[in-house]
mmCIF file of C-alpha atoms in Angstrom:
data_model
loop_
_atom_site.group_PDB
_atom_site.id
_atom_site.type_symbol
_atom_site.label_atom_id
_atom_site.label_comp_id
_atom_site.label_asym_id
_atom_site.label_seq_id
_atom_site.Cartn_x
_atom_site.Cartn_y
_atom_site.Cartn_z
ATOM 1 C CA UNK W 1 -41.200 30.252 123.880
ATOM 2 C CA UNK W 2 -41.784 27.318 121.659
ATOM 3 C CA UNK W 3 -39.767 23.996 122.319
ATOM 4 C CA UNK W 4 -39.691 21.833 119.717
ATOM 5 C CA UNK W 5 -39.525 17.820 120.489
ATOM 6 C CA UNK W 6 -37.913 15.729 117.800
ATOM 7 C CA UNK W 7 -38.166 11.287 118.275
ATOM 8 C CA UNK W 8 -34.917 10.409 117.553
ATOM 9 C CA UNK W 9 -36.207 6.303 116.890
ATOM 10 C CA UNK W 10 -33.388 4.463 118.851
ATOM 11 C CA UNK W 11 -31.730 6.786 120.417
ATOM 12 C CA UNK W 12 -34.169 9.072 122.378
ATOM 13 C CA UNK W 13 -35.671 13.042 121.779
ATOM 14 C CA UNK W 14 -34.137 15.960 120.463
ATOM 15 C CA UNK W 15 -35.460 19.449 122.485
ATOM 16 C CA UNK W 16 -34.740 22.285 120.110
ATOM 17 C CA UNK W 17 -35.408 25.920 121.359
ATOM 18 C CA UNK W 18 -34.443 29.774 120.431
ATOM 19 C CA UNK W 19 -33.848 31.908 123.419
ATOM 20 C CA UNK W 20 -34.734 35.536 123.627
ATOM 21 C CA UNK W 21 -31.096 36.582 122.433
ATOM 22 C CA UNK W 22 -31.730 34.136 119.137
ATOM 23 C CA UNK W 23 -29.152 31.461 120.085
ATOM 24 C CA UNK W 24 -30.796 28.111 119.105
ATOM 25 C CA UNK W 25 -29.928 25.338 121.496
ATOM 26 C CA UNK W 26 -30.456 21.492 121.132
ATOM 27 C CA UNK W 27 -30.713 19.328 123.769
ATOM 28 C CA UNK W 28 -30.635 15.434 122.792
ATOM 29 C CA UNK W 29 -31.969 12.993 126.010
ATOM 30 C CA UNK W 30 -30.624 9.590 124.776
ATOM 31 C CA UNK W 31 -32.101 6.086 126.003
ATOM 32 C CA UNK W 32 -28.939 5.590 127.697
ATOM 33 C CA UNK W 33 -26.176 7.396 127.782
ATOM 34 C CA UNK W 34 -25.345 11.214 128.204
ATOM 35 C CA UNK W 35 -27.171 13.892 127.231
ATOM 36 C CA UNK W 36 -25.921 16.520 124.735
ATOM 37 C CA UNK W 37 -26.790 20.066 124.485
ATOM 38 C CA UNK W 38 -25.641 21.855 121.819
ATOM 39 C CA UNK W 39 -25.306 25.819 120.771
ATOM 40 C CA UNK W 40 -25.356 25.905 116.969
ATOM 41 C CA UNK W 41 -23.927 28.416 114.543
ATOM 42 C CA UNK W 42 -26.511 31.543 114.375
ATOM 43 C CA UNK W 43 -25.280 31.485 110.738
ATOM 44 C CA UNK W 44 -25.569 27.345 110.296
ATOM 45 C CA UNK W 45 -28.152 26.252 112.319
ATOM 46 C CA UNK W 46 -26.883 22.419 111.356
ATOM 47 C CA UNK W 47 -23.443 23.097 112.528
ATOM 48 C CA UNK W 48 -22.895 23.073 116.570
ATOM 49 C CA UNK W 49 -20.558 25.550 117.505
ATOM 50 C CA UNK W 50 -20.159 23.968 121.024
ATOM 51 C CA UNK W 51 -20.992 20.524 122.293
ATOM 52 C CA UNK W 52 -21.595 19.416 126.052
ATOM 53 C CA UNK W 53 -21.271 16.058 126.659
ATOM 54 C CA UNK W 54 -23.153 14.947 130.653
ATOM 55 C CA UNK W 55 -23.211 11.755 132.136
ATOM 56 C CA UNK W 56 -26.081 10.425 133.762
ATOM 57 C CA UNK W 57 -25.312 11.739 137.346
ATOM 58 C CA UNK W 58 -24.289 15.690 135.613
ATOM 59 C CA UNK W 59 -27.911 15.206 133.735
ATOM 60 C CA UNK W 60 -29.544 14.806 136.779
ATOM 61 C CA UNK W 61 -27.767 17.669 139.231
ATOM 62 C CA UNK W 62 -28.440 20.133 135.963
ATOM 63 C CA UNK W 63 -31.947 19.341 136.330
ATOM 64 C CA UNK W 64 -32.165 18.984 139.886
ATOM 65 C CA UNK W 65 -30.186 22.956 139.909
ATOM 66 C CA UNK W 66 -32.962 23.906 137.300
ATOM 67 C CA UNK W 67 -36.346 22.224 138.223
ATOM 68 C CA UNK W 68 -36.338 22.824 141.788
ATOM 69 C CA UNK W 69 -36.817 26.581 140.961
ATOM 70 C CA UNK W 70 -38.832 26.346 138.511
ATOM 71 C CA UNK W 71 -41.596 24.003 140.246
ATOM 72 C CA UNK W 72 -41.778 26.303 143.293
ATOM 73 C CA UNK W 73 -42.274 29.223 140.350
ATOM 74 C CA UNK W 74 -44.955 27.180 138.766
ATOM 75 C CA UNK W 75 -46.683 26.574 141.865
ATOM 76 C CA UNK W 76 -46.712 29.997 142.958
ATOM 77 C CA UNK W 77 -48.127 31.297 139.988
ATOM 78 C CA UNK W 78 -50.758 27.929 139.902
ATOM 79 C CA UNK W 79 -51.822 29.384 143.613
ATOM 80 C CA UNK W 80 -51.903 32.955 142.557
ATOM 81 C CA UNK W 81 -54.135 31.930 139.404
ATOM 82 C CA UNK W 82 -56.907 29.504 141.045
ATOM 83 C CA UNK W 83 -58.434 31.003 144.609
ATOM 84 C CA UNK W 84 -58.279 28.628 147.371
ATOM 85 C CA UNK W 85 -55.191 26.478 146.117
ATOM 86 C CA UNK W 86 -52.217 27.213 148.455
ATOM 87 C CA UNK W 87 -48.963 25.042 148.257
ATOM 88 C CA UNK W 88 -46.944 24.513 151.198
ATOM 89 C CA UNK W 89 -43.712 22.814 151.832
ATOM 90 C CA UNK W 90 -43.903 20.052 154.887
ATOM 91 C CA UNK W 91 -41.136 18.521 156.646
ATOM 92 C CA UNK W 92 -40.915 14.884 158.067
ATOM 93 C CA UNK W 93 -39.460 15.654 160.797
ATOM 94 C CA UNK W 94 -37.766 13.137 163.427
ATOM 95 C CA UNK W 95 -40.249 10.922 165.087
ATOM 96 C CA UNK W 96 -42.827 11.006 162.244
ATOM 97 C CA UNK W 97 -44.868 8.175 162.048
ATOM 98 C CA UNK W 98 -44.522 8.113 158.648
ATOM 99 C CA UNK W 99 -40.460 8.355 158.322
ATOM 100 C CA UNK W 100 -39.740 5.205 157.174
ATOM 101 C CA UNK W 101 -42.660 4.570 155.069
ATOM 102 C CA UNK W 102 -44.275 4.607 152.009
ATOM 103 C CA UNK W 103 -46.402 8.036 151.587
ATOM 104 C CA UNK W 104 -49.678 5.960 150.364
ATOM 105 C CA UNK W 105 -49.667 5.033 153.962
ATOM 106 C CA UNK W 106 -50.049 9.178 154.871
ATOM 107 C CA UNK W 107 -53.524 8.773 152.935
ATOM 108 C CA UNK W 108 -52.979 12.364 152.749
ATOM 109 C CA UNK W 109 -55.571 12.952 149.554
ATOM 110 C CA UNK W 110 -58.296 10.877 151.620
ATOM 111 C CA UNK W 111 -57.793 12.543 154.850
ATOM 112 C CA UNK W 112 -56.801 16.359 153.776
ATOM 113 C CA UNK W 113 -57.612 16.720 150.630
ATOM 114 C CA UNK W 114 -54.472 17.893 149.884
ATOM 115 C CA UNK W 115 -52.177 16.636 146.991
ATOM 116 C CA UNK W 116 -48.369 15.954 147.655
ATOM 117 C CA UNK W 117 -46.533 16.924 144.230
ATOM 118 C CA UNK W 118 -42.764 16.301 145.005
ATOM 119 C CA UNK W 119 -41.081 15.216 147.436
ATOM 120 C CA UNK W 120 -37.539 16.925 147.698
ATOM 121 C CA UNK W 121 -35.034 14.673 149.659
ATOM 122 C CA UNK W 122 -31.105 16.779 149.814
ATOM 123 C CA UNK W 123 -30.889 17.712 146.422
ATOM 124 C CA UNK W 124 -33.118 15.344 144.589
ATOM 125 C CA UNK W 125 -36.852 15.619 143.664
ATOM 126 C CA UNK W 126 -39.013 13.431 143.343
ATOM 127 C CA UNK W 127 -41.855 14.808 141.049
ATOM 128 C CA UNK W 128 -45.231 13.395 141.174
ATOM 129 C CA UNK W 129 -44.224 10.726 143.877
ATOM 130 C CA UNK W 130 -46.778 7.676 144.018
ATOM 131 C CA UNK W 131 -47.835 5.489 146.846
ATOM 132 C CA UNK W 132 -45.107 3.335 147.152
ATOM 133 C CA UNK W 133 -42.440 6.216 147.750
ATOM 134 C CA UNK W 134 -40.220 6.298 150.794
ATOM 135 C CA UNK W 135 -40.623 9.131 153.040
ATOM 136 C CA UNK W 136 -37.560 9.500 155.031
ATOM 137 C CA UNK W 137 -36.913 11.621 157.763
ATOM 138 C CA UNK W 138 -36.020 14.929 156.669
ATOM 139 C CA UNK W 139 -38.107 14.990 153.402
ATOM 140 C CA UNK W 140 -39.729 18.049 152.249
ATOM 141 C CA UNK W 141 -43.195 17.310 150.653
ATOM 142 C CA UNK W 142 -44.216 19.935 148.230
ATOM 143 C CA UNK W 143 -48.204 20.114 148.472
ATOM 144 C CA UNK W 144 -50.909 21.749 146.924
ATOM 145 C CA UNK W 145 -54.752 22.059 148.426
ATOM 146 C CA UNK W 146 -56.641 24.261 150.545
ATOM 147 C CA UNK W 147 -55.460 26.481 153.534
ATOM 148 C CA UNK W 148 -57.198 24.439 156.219
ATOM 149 C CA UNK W 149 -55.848 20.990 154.301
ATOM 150 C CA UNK W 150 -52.405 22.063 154.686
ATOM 151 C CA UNK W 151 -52.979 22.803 158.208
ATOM 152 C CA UNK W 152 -54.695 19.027 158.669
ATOM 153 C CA UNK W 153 -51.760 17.545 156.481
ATOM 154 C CA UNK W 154 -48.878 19.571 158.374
ATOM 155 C CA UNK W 155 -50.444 17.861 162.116
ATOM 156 C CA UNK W 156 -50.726 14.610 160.381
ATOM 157 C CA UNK W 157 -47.075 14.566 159.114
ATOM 158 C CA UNK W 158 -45.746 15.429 162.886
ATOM 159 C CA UNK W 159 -48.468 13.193 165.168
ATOM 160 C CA UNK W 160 -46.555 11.369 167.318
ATOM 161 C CA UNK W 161 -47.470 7.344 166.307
#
């Protein structure tokens, strides 16, 4: 499927794409603002024939709902594709020594090998975290490296400081 990205200058990107069924939907991600995804006329594809209009906070839970799913999909298939890559999902449990702290402090790429690629806290992800990211008891850490990495990261996660 082919997703077309639009600049909008000022205002943000336009995400056009056809689904299987031939309805063509627009999505517009503004600076600020809400976002606006649009169904538009099979028969005008310049006229909308319905308009949602989400806030900030309805932006984010619609792609919290959808990219959750689709990054565990993704990773699957990534682990499937390349031998040796496994992904594993880690939780900071109480008494972590790294609850409370920044996950550069984990040094988990140095000391593993392994590579944490989200961290999901309730229902928000954090994709791609970086150094300076909170981990808070609780926290699932979505990682990606070898079988006996993930082993070495999941005893690292729960050592008792």
């Amino acid at each position: 499927m082919d997703v077309v990205e639009t600049l909008l200058p000022g205002v943000g990107i336009k995400y056009e794409l056809r689904t299987r069924t031939d309805l063509l939907i627009g999505i517009v991600v503004k600076r600020e603002g809400p976002v606006e995804i649009a169904v538009y006329d099979s028969d005008d594809p310049d006229q909308a024939r319905t308009v949602v209009h989400l806030d900030t906070d309805e932006a984010d839970a619609v792609a919290d709902i959808l990219g959750a799913p689709r990054m565990a999909h993704r990773l699957a298939d990534l682990s499937r594709e390349v031998p040796g890559l496994n992904s594993a999902r880690l939780s900071v449990r109480p008494g972590s020594p790294y609850a409370g702290k920044p996950l550069g402090e984990t040094r988990a790429r140095t000391l593993t090998g392994c590579s944490i690629v989200a961290v999901v806290r309730d229902s928000e992800i954090v994709p791609g975290p970086g150094p300076d990211e909170p981990l808070l008891e609780g926290d699932v850490l979505v990682a990606v490296g070898s079988e006996a990495g993930l082993e070495k990261l999941s005893s690292l996660l729960s050592v008792q400081g």
